Amino acid sequence: MDMPVKKKKLGLKEKYALMTRDLGWEPSYEKHEDVFPLINYEGLKIHDWEKWEDPFRLTMDSYWKYQSEKERKLYAIIDAYNQNNGHLNVTDARYINAMKVFLSAVPSLEYNAHRGFARLGRHMAGVGPQVACQMQAIDELRHAQTQIHALSNYNRFYNGFHDWKHMNDRLWYLSVPKSFFEDACTSGPFEFIIAISFSFEYVLTNLVFVPFVSGAAYNGDMGTMTFGFSAQSDEARHMTLGLEVIKFMLEQDPANLPIVQKWIDKWTWRGVRLLTIVAMMMDYMLPKRVMSWKEAWEIYFEENGMSLFKDLARYGVKVPDCVEQIKKEKNHISHQAWTTFYAAAPMTNFHTWVPSDEELDWLSEKYPETFDQYYRPRFEFFREQAEKGERFVNPNLPQLCQVCQIPMLFTEPDEPTQTAYRQSEHKGEKYHFCSDHCQHIFDDEPEKYVEAWLPVHQIMQGNCFAEGADPTSPDFNPIASVLDWWHIENGRDNGDFAGSEDEKNFAQWRGMATSNN
Amino acid sequence: MSVRSIRPFEPVVKDAAENFHGMQVVYLCWDKHLMFYAPIAKMLPPTLTFGQLIDAEITPAYSRHPDFAKIDWSAVQWSKDGEAFTPALDKSLRENGITHKTAIHFNTPGLNGINGSGF
């Protein structure tokens, strides 16, 4: 009689090896470089792919189990939030404008991160990185989905959310995050992973998902808080992966150091420029503030981020030069960004306002070195003009930086009253930049950035008018036509919060929820 | 080598002068007046005179600022792509050496924004 043999249960390590390393066969009838055509052209030297360890050794079966449980909890909270009209519990309807910015910009970033990591899962030549990248590709796709679902809680009630994907491709300020990711996705696989696993995860999402999402919680937005913290538990894994990747590249060959350093320098700066808008959201768009942008920056970058560089110092990695400039700019960028959006109000998909006296005092307290001297007078002027019925609007289109695509609103690091501008020439054409660091990025790869789709120039070239519009007709209104092409309804989706439909509806609905009237 | 690509790559210069229908892009910046948050971009005919640039473009762009009416135009300091220059008012942009994507900055001595705050 045969005895049934009890199958031996595999240990985690064994299981991971079986579920991954068996995929790593050497091709016999195709050349290795034909199977993996993208791994040499960036100039990195990799001698032993086996040395790349996935720090988490997560296998697909445990991934699905773990994530589906997390997702069930997330959707339970989002549904409850939705059914209880949670949007009426936020501190103040001005807050919802921060969500408009977030949800117009971020799901597309997550989706592109998914695309990028799916590509890497195919093109990295080692099994460890292939599996880790595939896993991250799924994470990013889930993040895009949960954010889109969170968005649906708002877009039924408030203006400006109705066509976020369309706007992401077209609206001037959204070209900033979009071009960041297009720059990464058109890089080779190693630069991509530095751009995203290092810059996007360490520098960016850390500051978005921790202090900003705490701000969401503080302002009563449980839906955003829940997806933010759910995403953050994946981000911690992504950050660890990013660090492993950098170490792997540096350990493989000493010749890799200058290449890796150049990418770290570039993407630290690219990430920081993108954070300008988060700075503005934290200092101006959260009615109840958790901490100032400056404080968040000091904790999450100057302290946490710098410990990462200490860890990398033994490989010869230096702190990027741009960090000096960033230290100076932390006192300025949120104010410069908000005054820009205030003055550009007709061109946005959200509302703006002049901070209240109490808010101005909070800003003075948080920014004692700069606010009263440089920024309070701006808001006092804006308020005075608005009270006279002459709300200030800048009637002009701005010059944009060729690399980060942000209007050239930044000032010289040591002279906050002087616009910073840099210029390079390439093949007889002039190019303009907001900073030394954007200029260096261009000068290193000018052929890449001459292709930048700068919204202001595209408008001028006539590529951004509504379908069927006739720019030669006598009553053609170019601004109205561009707003139409963006799908922005003038006077409803943009302009002042005071007097907006959003303000009116929120007050009325909250009144109905809290009283008998 | 500045191009890193897996196959030959011919970049398309998105903002080449010929894409602007005979016009050219000119950037203008009134230094120390950040009310307008960034230098501005204008699409202008190269035959426009510098005098017309001031009257028809700079004036409507910046007249909202309380300093604007106080500008002494004979004292204004101009720069072109970072180099000081003296424009000839009756000459065209092209004759003044202002080509596609030239950045013109101007400084108005004594006028440095509201309460001298650069705004």
XYZ file of C-alpha atoms in Angstrom:
636
model
C 0.000 0.000 0.000
C 1.360 3.385 -0.957
C 1.699 5.848 1.834
C 0.595 9.358 0.868
C 3.698 11.549 1.017
C 3.052 14.816 2.734
C 4.416 17.673 0.622
C 7.149 19.611 2.294
C 6.154 23.181 2.924
C 8.622 25.606 1.369
C 10.311 28.321 3.344
C 9.871 31.879 2.179
C 13.341 32.095 0.719
C 13.045 28.786 -1.125
C 9.641 29.682 -2.413
C 10.879 33.044 -3.679
C 13.819 31.402 -5.401
C 11.582 28.837 -7.059
C 9.030 31.400 -8.153
C 11.589 33.781 -9.583
C 15.020 32.398 -10.338
C 13.643 29.628 -12.523
C 12.605 32.398 -14.885
C 16.202 33.421 -15.368
C 17.334 31.055 -18.102
C 20.073 32.002 -20.534
C 18.816 32.190 -24.104
C 20.442 29.634 -26.409
C 19.297 30.638 -29.884
C 18.977 34.403 -29.400
C 21.779 36.673 -28.346
C 21.496 38.102 -24.829
C 21.705 41.675 -26.160
C 18.864 41.012 -28.601
C 16.634 39.808 -25.787
C 17.587 42.781 -23.601
C 18.278 45.592 -26.065
C 18.000 48.498 -23.606
C 20.538 47.662 -20.941
C 23.780 48.868 -22.513
C 23.132 52.163 -24.230
C 23.103 54.302 -21.117
C 26.727 53.355 -20.444
C 26.259 51.504 -17.169
C 28.358 48.412 -16.644
C 26.572 45.474 -15.001
C 28.650 42.337 -14.441
C 26.407 40.167 -12.316
C 22.646 40.588 -12.375
C 22.308 37.927 -9.670
C 23.612 40.483 -7.184
C 20.384 42.471 -7.442
C 18.296 41.321 -4.549
C 14.701 42.262 -4.139
C 14.735 43.434 -0.524
C 11.168 42.223 0.069
C 11.156 38.890 -1.730
C 7.487 39.346 -2.254
C 5.892 36.680 -4.420
C 2.745 37.168 -6.455
C 0.568 34.960 -4.283
C 1.382 36.895 -1.131
C 1.222 40.180 -3.025
C -2.377 39.563 -4.145
C -3.419 38.334 -0.745
C -1.918 41.265 1.088
C -3.000 43.951 -1.359
C -6.538 42.706 -1.825
C -7.062 42.832 1.902
C -5.730 46.357 1.999
C -7.868 47.357 -0.957
C -11.032 45.938 0.637
C -10.488 48.117 3.677
C -9.755 51.119 1.520
C -12.917 50.752 -0.547
C -15.003 50.144 2.567
C -13.856 53.499 3.920
C -14.220 55.288 0.594
C -17.761 53.893 0.215
C -18.705 54.896 3.736
C -17.271 58.345 3.170
C -19.243 58.619 -0.012
C -22.540 57.354 1.413
C -22.306 59.693 4.366
C -21.662 62.699 2.159
C -18.200 62.924 3.653
C -17.352 65.798 1.356
C -19.569 68.004 3.518
C -17.385 67.296 6.522
C -14.282 68.973 5.178
C -13.225 72.096 7.025
C -14.166 74.513 4.300
C -14.993 74.109 0.610
C -11.802 75.951 -0.323
C -10.058 72.724 0.632
C -11.652 70.911 -2.295
C -9.532 73.021 -4.635
C -6.437 71.289 -3.319
C -8.098 68.039 -4.377
C -8.679 69.453 -7.855
C -4.972 70.094 -8.224
C -4.031 66.750 -6.719
C -6.442 64.710 -8.778
C -5.693 66.531 -12.026
C -2.003 65.853 -11.641
C -1.318 62.707 -9.661
C -3.336 59.772 -11.118
C -1.666 60.341 -14.487
C 1.715 60.265 -12.795
C 0.848 57.000 -11.109
C -0.389 55.555 -14.375
C 2.797 56.543 -16.183
C 4.854 55.090 -13.349
C 2.946 51.860 -13.971
C 3.814 51.972 -17.671
C 7.439 52.684 -16.939
C 7.826 49.844 -14.459
C 5.992 47.406 -16.715
C 8.573 48.243 -19.381
C 11.400 47.709 -16.911
C 9.932 44.388 -15.845
C 10.481 43.297 -19.418
C 13.844 44.935 -20.031
C 15.877 44.461 -16.890
C 18.141 41.493 -17.458
C 17.965 39.982 -13.974
C 15.089 38.119 -12.372
C 15.235 40.010 -9.065
C 14.691 43.411 -10.717
C 12.156 41.987 -13.184
C 9.941 40.724 -10.391
C 10.380 43.830 -8.241
C 9.561 46.106 -11.199
C 6.480 44.100 -12.157
C 5.245 44.293 -8.607
C 5.788 48.024 -8.522
C 4.039 48.369 -11.893
C 0.932 46.804 -10.324
C 1.224 49.045 -7.253
C 1.294 52.130 -9.421
C -1.706 50.982 -11.409
C -3.621 50.379 -8.179
C -2.706 53.833 -6.949
C -4.005 55.402 -10.143
C -7.259 53.438 -9.763
C -7.832 54.291 -6.120
C -7.193 57.955 -6.808
C -9.595 57.936 -9.729
C -12.218 56.344 -7.490
C -11.595 58.918 -4.786
C -12.040 61.588 -7.442
C -15.450 60.277 -8.338
C -16.620 61.246 -4.848
C -16.020 64.860 -5.673
C -16.688 65.293 -9.344
C -20.428 64.864 -8.950
C -20.612 67.827 -6.636
C -17.850 70.283 -7.493
C -16.622 72.007 -10.628
C -13.268 71.521 -12.277
C -13.004 67.744 -11.802
C -15.070 66.825 -14.814
C -12.320 66.054 -17.301
C -9.080 65.579 -15.433
C -7.504 63.246 -17.966
C -8.205 65.541 -20.895
C -6.887 68.491 -18.891
C -3.808 66.568 -17.858
C -2.834 66.355 -21.514
C -3.588 69.980 -22.312
C -3.741 72.441 -19.441
C -0.655 74.644 -19.124
C 0.270 73.994 -15.508
C -0.329 70.258 -15.812
C 2.375 70.073 -18.462
C 4.772 70.371 -15.518
C 4.040 66.939 -13.962
C 3.299 65.436 -17.362
C 6.648 66.468 -18.816
C 8.453 65.244 -15.701
C 7.153 61.752 -16.354
C 7.654 61.906 -20.092
C 11.260 62.831 -19.448
C 11.585 59.756 -17.219
C 9.726 57.407 -19.566
C 11.896 58.429 -22.525
C 15.053 57.703 -20.549
C 16.774 54.347 -20.503
C 15.738 51.804 -17.866
C 18.447 52.724 -15.375
C 17.812 56.431 -15.536
C 14.083 55.747 -15.253
C 14.536 53.798 -12.072
C 16.647 56.581 -10.525
C 14.101 59.133 -11.666
C 11.171 57.281 -10.187
C 12.411 55.017 -7.410
C 14.745 57.654 -6.099
C 13.446 61.093 -7.034
C 9.757 60.421 -7.338
C 9.537 58.158 -4.310
C 12.126 59.618 -1.946
C 11.839 63.256 -2.782
C 8.303 63.573 -4.038
C 5.749 61.080 -2.875
C 7.204 61.133 0.581
C 6.306 64.798 0.837
C 2.970 64.326 -0.872
C 1.761 61.281 0.978
C 2.948 62.058 4.466
C 2.571 65.764 5.289
C 0.042 66.620 2.596
C -2.161 63.625 3.262
C -1.966 64.368 6.983
C -3.292 67.749 5.936
C -6.193 66.001 4.195
C -6.960 64.111 7.411
C -6.702 67.307 9.395
C -9.239 68.906 7.093
C -11.729 66.095 7.453
C -11.085 64.385 4.133
C -11.093 60.737 5.196
C -11.308 59.466 1.621
C -8.046 61.083 0.590
C -6.415 60.214 3.851
C -7.268 56.560 3.357
C -5.960 56.236 -0.175
C -2.939 58.311 0.757
C -1.931 56.107 3.631
C -2.776 52.968 1.704
C -0.461 54.136 -1.081
C 2.188 55.170 1.423
C 2.552 51.616 2.711
C 3.576 50.671 -0.842
C 5.776 53.737 -1.155
C 7.887 52.575 1.773
C 8.606 49.413 -0.220
C 9.339 51.433 -3.365
C 11.769 53.666 -1.508
C 13.688 50.676 -0.196
C 13.798 49.252 -3.691
C 15.119 52.577 -5.007
C 17.951 52.513 -2.529
C 18.797 48.902 -3.394
C 18.894 49.826 -7.067
C 21.317 52.667 -6.520
C 23.578 50.481 -4.414
C 23.447 47.700 -6.996
C 24.514 50.043 -9.797
C 27.339 51.495 -7.726
C 28.615 48.129 -6.532
C 28.726 46.677 -10.020
C 31.455 48.920 -11.390
C 33.288 52.051 -10.190
C 32.770 53.584 -13.631
C 29.042 53.765 -12.885
C 29.450 56.408 -10.183
C 29.612 59.547 -12.376
C 26.608 58.408 -14.409
C 24.543 57.630 -11.326
C 25.607 60.894 -9.674
C 24.496 62.859 -12.720
C 21.060 61.238 -12.623
C 20.716 61.795 -8.885
C 21.574 65.468 -9.377
C 19.167 65.844 -12.278
C 16.233 64.051 -10.741
C 16.567 65.579 -7.305
C 16.160 68.941 -8.971
C 13.365 67.805 -11.297
C 11.492 66.402 -8.295
C 11.960 69.500 -6.198
C 10.718 71.801 -8.937
C 7.600 69.670 -9.233
C 7.037 69.971 -5.485
C 6.505 73.719 -5.838
C 2.824 73.068 -6.330
C 2.663 70.830 -3.247
C 4.338 73.612 -1.269
C 1.577 75.931 -2.389
C -1.132 73.424 -1.513
C 0.234 73.000 2.005
C 0.680 76.680 2.785
C -2.357 78.106 1.034
C -4.972 75.505 0.169
C -5.484 73.636 3.436
C -7.868 75.734 5.532
C -6.543 73.959 8.611
C -2.796 73.633 8.409
C -0.697 70.820 9.785
C 2.708 72.331 9.260
C 4.212 74.805 6.857
C 5.892 73.736 3.661
C 9.183 74.831 5.124
C 8.724 72.627 8.187
C 7.684 69.651 6.065
C 10.701 70.157 3.844
C 13.035 70.315 6.806
C 11.689 67.122 8.352
C 11.133 65.007 5.267
C 13.987 66.153 3.100
C 16.680 67.883 5.089
C 16.521 65.285 7.859
C 15.175 62.059 6.312
C 16.458 62.688 2.799
C 19.924 63.647 3.976
C 20.279 60.437 5.951
C 19.893 58.664 2.626
C 22.858 60.588 1.255
C 24.874 59.701 4.326
C 24.113 56.079 3.557
C 25.309 56.531 -0.021
C 28.431 58.535 0.852
C 30.534 55.397 1.222
C 29.993 54.722 -2.495
C 31.269 58.204 -3.322
C 27.826 59.725 -3.953
C 27.736 63.428 -3.114
C 24.796 65.546 -2.022
C 23.529 67.276 -5.201
C 24.646 70.895 -5.652
C 21.049 72.010 -6.006
C 20.396 71.280 -2.327
C 22.021 74.595 -1.384
C 19.612 76.489 -3.599
C 16.650 74.489 -2.331
C 17.477 75.461 1.243
C 17.171 79.108 0.275
C 14.071 78.624 -1.828
C 12.027 76.890 0.866
C 11.221 80.332 2.234
C 9.790 81.522 -1.067
C 8.359 78.996 -3.474
C 4.927 78.420 -1.938
C 4.233 82.171 -1.893
C 5.528 82.679 -5.411
C 3.381 79.831 -6.694
C 0.158 80.974 -5.012
C 0.532 84.564 -6.193
C 1.077 83.154 -9.681
C -2.068 81.058 -9.642
C -4.012 83.930 -8.116
C -2.935 86.249 -10.919
C -3.467 83.553 -13.566
C -6.895 82.622 -12.165
C -8.874 82.531 -15.427
C -6.546 79.860 -16.807
C -6.974 77.233 -14.101
C -9.432 74.465 -13.225
C -9.629 75.522 -9.580
C -10.463 78.579 -7.508
C -8.083 80.940 -5.757
C -8.424 83.488 -2.956
C -6.492 85.999 -0.898
C -5.630 84.462 2.498
C -7.603 85.791 5.466
C -5.879 87.998 8.089
C -5.523 85.034 10.358
C -3.919 83.050 7.574
C -1.572 85.901 6.722
C -0.477 86.001 10.356
C 0.141 82.261 10.338
C 2.324 82.691 7.253
C 4.233 85.553 8.915
C 4.880 83.359 11.906
C 6.021 80.402 9.807
C 8.150 82.467 7.449
C 9.587 85.220 9.643
C 12.507 85.887 7.317
C 10.540 86.493 4.161
C 6.790 86.756 4.430
C 6.224 90.257 5.762
C 8.958 91.745 3.657
C 8.194 90.210 0.284
C 4.827 88.487 0.218
C 2.347 90.140 2.566
C 2.399 93.340 0.488
C 1.278 91.292 -2.522
C -1.794 89.964 -0.783
C -2.631 93.328 0.688
C -2.486 94.785 -2.817
C -4.604 91.981 -4.266
C -7.186 92.414 -1.519
C -7.330 96.172 -1.911
C -7.829 95.821 -5.652
C -10.543 93.181 -5.211
C -12.371 95.366 -2.680
C -12.405 98.164 -5.250
C -13.985 95.735 -7.699
C -10.793 95.563 -9.751
C -9.611 92.033 -9.026
C -6.034 91.734 -10.309
C -5.404 89.431 -13.241
C -2.163 89.229 -15.155
C -3.331 89.615 -18.757
C -0.156 88.091 -20.210
C 1.069 84.640 -21.108
C 4.230 83.743 -19.182
C 7.634 82.706 -20.420
C 8.223 79.060 -19.451
C 11.365 77.213 -18.478
C 12.395 74.874 -21.293
C 13.103 72.019 -18.871
C 10.685 72.090 -15.920
C 8.031 73.987 -17.947
C 7.088 76.095 -14.932
C 6.536 79.795 -15.684
C 9.762 81.654 -14.903
C 8.437 82.738 -11.527
C 11.430 81.826 -9.382
C 13.790 84.508 -8.174
C 17.547 84.559 -7.756
C 18.455 82.431 -4.727
C 20.054 85.412 -2.987
C 17.879 88.187 -4.423
C 14.162 87.536 -3.941
C 13.105 90.580 -5.946
C 14.909 89.559 -9.119
C 13.535 86.963 -11.537
C 16.135 84.289 -12.191
C 16.777 83.625 -15.836
C 19.387 81.597 -17.652
C 19.890 81.155 -21.336
C 21.644 78.680 -23.639
C 21.994 78.476 -27.365
C 21.782 75.237 -29.311
C 22.140 75.055 -33.106
C 21.332 78.747 -33.471
C 18.151 78.627 -31.323
C 17.774 80.279 -27.931
C 16.498 78.426 -24.873
C 15.559 79.858 -21.494
C 15.618 78.399 -17.990
C 14.450 79.195 -14.492
C 17.685 78.147 -12.789
C 21.255 76.924 -13.142
C 20.068 73.390 -12.550
C 17.442 73.316 -15.293
C 20.032 74.874 -17.609
C 22.562 72.123 -16.787
C 19.973 69.456 -17.528
C 19.334 71.027 -20.923
C 23.008 71.514 -21.752
C 23.658 67.856 -21.031
C 21.008 66.603 -23.462
C 19.823 69.529 -25.594
C 18.439 67.274 -28.336
C 15.943 65.887 -25.866
C 14.621 69.166 -24.514
C 14.323 71.030 -27.820
C 11.315 68.755 -28.284
C 9.546 70.095 -25.175
C 5.833 70.802 -25.752
C 5.606 74.184 -24.075
C 1.948 75.149 -23.719
C 2.503 78.879 -24.259
C 4.330 78.356 -27.541
C 1.801 75.775 -28.655
C -1.009 78.267 -28.062
C 0.867 80.823 -30.159
C 1.450 78.341 -32.940
C -2.293 77.836 -33.106
C -2.296 74.230 -31.884
C -4.592 74.738 -28.899
C -7.820 76.150 -30.284
C -11.193 74.472 -29.985
C -12.061 71.994 -32.667
C -13.645 73.666 -35.664
C -12.613 77.172 -34.528
C -11.658 79.600 -37.259
C -8.839 81.846 -36.028
C -9.216 84.056 -39.114
C -12.825 85.004 -38.411
C -13.304 88.601 -37.224
C -14.973 87.689 -33.919
C -12.449 84.958 -33.013
C -11.503 85.129 -29.341
C -8.249 83.196 -28.866
C -8.443 83.024 -25.053
C -12.022 81.723 -25.084
C -11.069 79.181 -27.694
C -8.110 77.895 -25.659
C -10.327 77.564 -22.543
C -12.764 75.631 -24.683
C -9.960 73.344 -25.908
C -8.957 72.741 -22.293
C -12.640 71.966 -21.438
C -12.682 74.735 -18.846
C -15.953 76.526 -18.401
C -15.028 80.126 -17.819
C -16.562 81.626 -14.678
C -17.543 78.232 -13.303
C -14.377 76.147 -13.068
C -11.966 79.034 -12.530
C -11.676 82.451 -10.869
C -12.351 83.456 -7.287
C -13.642 81.033 -4.722
C -15.735 83.830 -3.235
C -18.985 83.888 -5.164
C -18.326 80.575 -6.921
C -20.941 77.894 -7.467
C -18.793 75.579 -5.315
C -18.942 77.984 -2.395
C -22.679 78.423 -2.734
C -23.457 74.711 -3.066
C -21.235 73.671 -0.203
C -22.821 76.210 2.137
C -26.324 75.175 1.098
C -25.702 71.415 1.360
C -23.917 71.665 4.654
C -26.752 73.795 5.924
C -29.195 71.064 4.896
C -27.062 68.438 6.610
C -26.759 70.290 9.888
C -30.053 72.154 10.293
C -33.736 71.920 9.407
C -33.631 74.688 6.850
C 27.799 62.503 -26.507
C 24.598 64.239 -25.623
C 22.212 61.959 -27.512
C 21.664 58.647 -25.798
C 19.298 56.601 -27.892
C 18.872 53.065 -29.149
C 18.505 54.171 -32.756
C 19.349 57.283 -34.774
C 17.336 60.222 -33.540
C 16.642 63.491 -35.352
C 15.168 65.921 -32.844
C 12.254 68.075 -33.927
C 12.751 71.640 -32.708
C 9.202 72.288 -31.505
C 9.578 76.047 -31.275
C 11.563 76.749 -34.430
C 10.912 80.228 -35.825
C 9.129 78.854 -38.917
C 6.336 77.426 -36.733
C 5.126 80.898 -35.770
C 3.544 81.958 -39.076
C 6.070 84.692 -39.918
C 5.990 86.062 -36.383
C 8.597 85.626 -33.692
C 8.470 85.046 -29.968
C 9.844 87.853 -27.810
C 10.058 87.690 -24.031
C 9.602 90.824 -21.972
C 10.363 91.393 -18.344
C 9.967 94.494 -16.234
C 12.551 93.814 -13.551
C 11.558 94.272 -9.889
C 7.856 94.051 -10.733
C 6.870 90.539 -9.805
C 3.168 91.395 -9.779
C 3.247 89.882 -13.263
C 4.898 86.784 -11.734
C 7.100 85.864 -14.710
C 8.552 87.409 -17.838
C 5.873 87.463 -20.501
C 5.854 85.828 -23.908
C 4.628 87.702 -26.967
C 4.304 86.648 -30.577
C 5.201 89.697 -32.679
C 5.980 90.634 -36.272
C 9.732 91.178 -36.742
C 8.901 94.436 -38.530
C 7.310 95.974 -35.421
C 9.286 99.051 -34.357
C 10.668 99.303 -30.863
C 8.479 102.361 -30.290
C 5.423 100.291 -31.218
C 6.632 97.543 -28.914
C 6.475 100.001 -26.015
C 3.135 101.531 -26.959
C 1.211 98.547 -28.236
C 2.666 95.667 -26.239
C 4.512 96.761 -23.107
C 1.956 99.391 -22.136
C -1.154 97.178 -22.073
C 0.840 94.332 -20.548
C 2.072 96.316 -17.567
C -0.061 99.465 -17.236
C -2.037 97.963 -14.375
C 0.941 98.503 -12.063
C 0.873 101.788 -10.091
C 4.544 102.367 -11.021
C 3.857 102.222 -14.723
C 2.555 105.742 -15.117
C 5.661 107.061 -13.336
C 8.168 105.545 -15.747
C 10.640 108.012 -17.224
C 11.211 106.261 -20.538
C 14.418 108.155 -21.230
C 15.959 106.704 -18.067
C 14.923 103.101 -18.687
C 17.796 100.613 -18.859
C 17.254 97.898 -21.443
C 18.941 94.569 -21.839
C 18.756 91.994 -24.586
C 19.610 88.392 -23.721
C 21.418 89.695 -20.657
C 23.490 92.371 -22.475
C 22.774 96.060 -21.979
C 21.608 97.795 -25.152
C 20.056 101.037 -26.340
C 17.094 100.392 -28.606
C 16.413 102.572 -31.624
C 12.721 103.413 -31.210
C 12.014 103.930 -34.900
C 13.780 100.769 -35.989
C 12.182 97.335 -36.240
C 12.747 94.510 -33.811
C 14.913 92.810 -36.406
C 16.981 95.960 -36.985
C 17.418 96.211 -33.235
C 18.882 92.704 -33.284
C 15.847 91.170 -31.592
C 15.434 87.714 -33.094
C 13.211 84.736 -32.308
C 13.097 84.056 -28.545
C 15.168 87.070 -27.546
C 14.612 88.059 -23.915
C 14.271 91.792 -23.317
C 14.461 93.023 -19.765
C 13.964 96.588 -18.645
C 14.810 98.289 -15.440
C 13.161 101.496 -14.250
C 15.559 103.239 -11.852
C 13.841 104.456 -8.694
C 10.794 102.294 -9.345
C 11.181 98.964 -7.602
C 7.632 97.799 -7.086
C 5.111 98.487 -4.373
C 6.975 99.942 -1.356
C 10.205 98.826 -3.014
C 9.289 95.172 -2.401
C 10.072 94.123 -5.967
C 6.389 93.453 -6.522
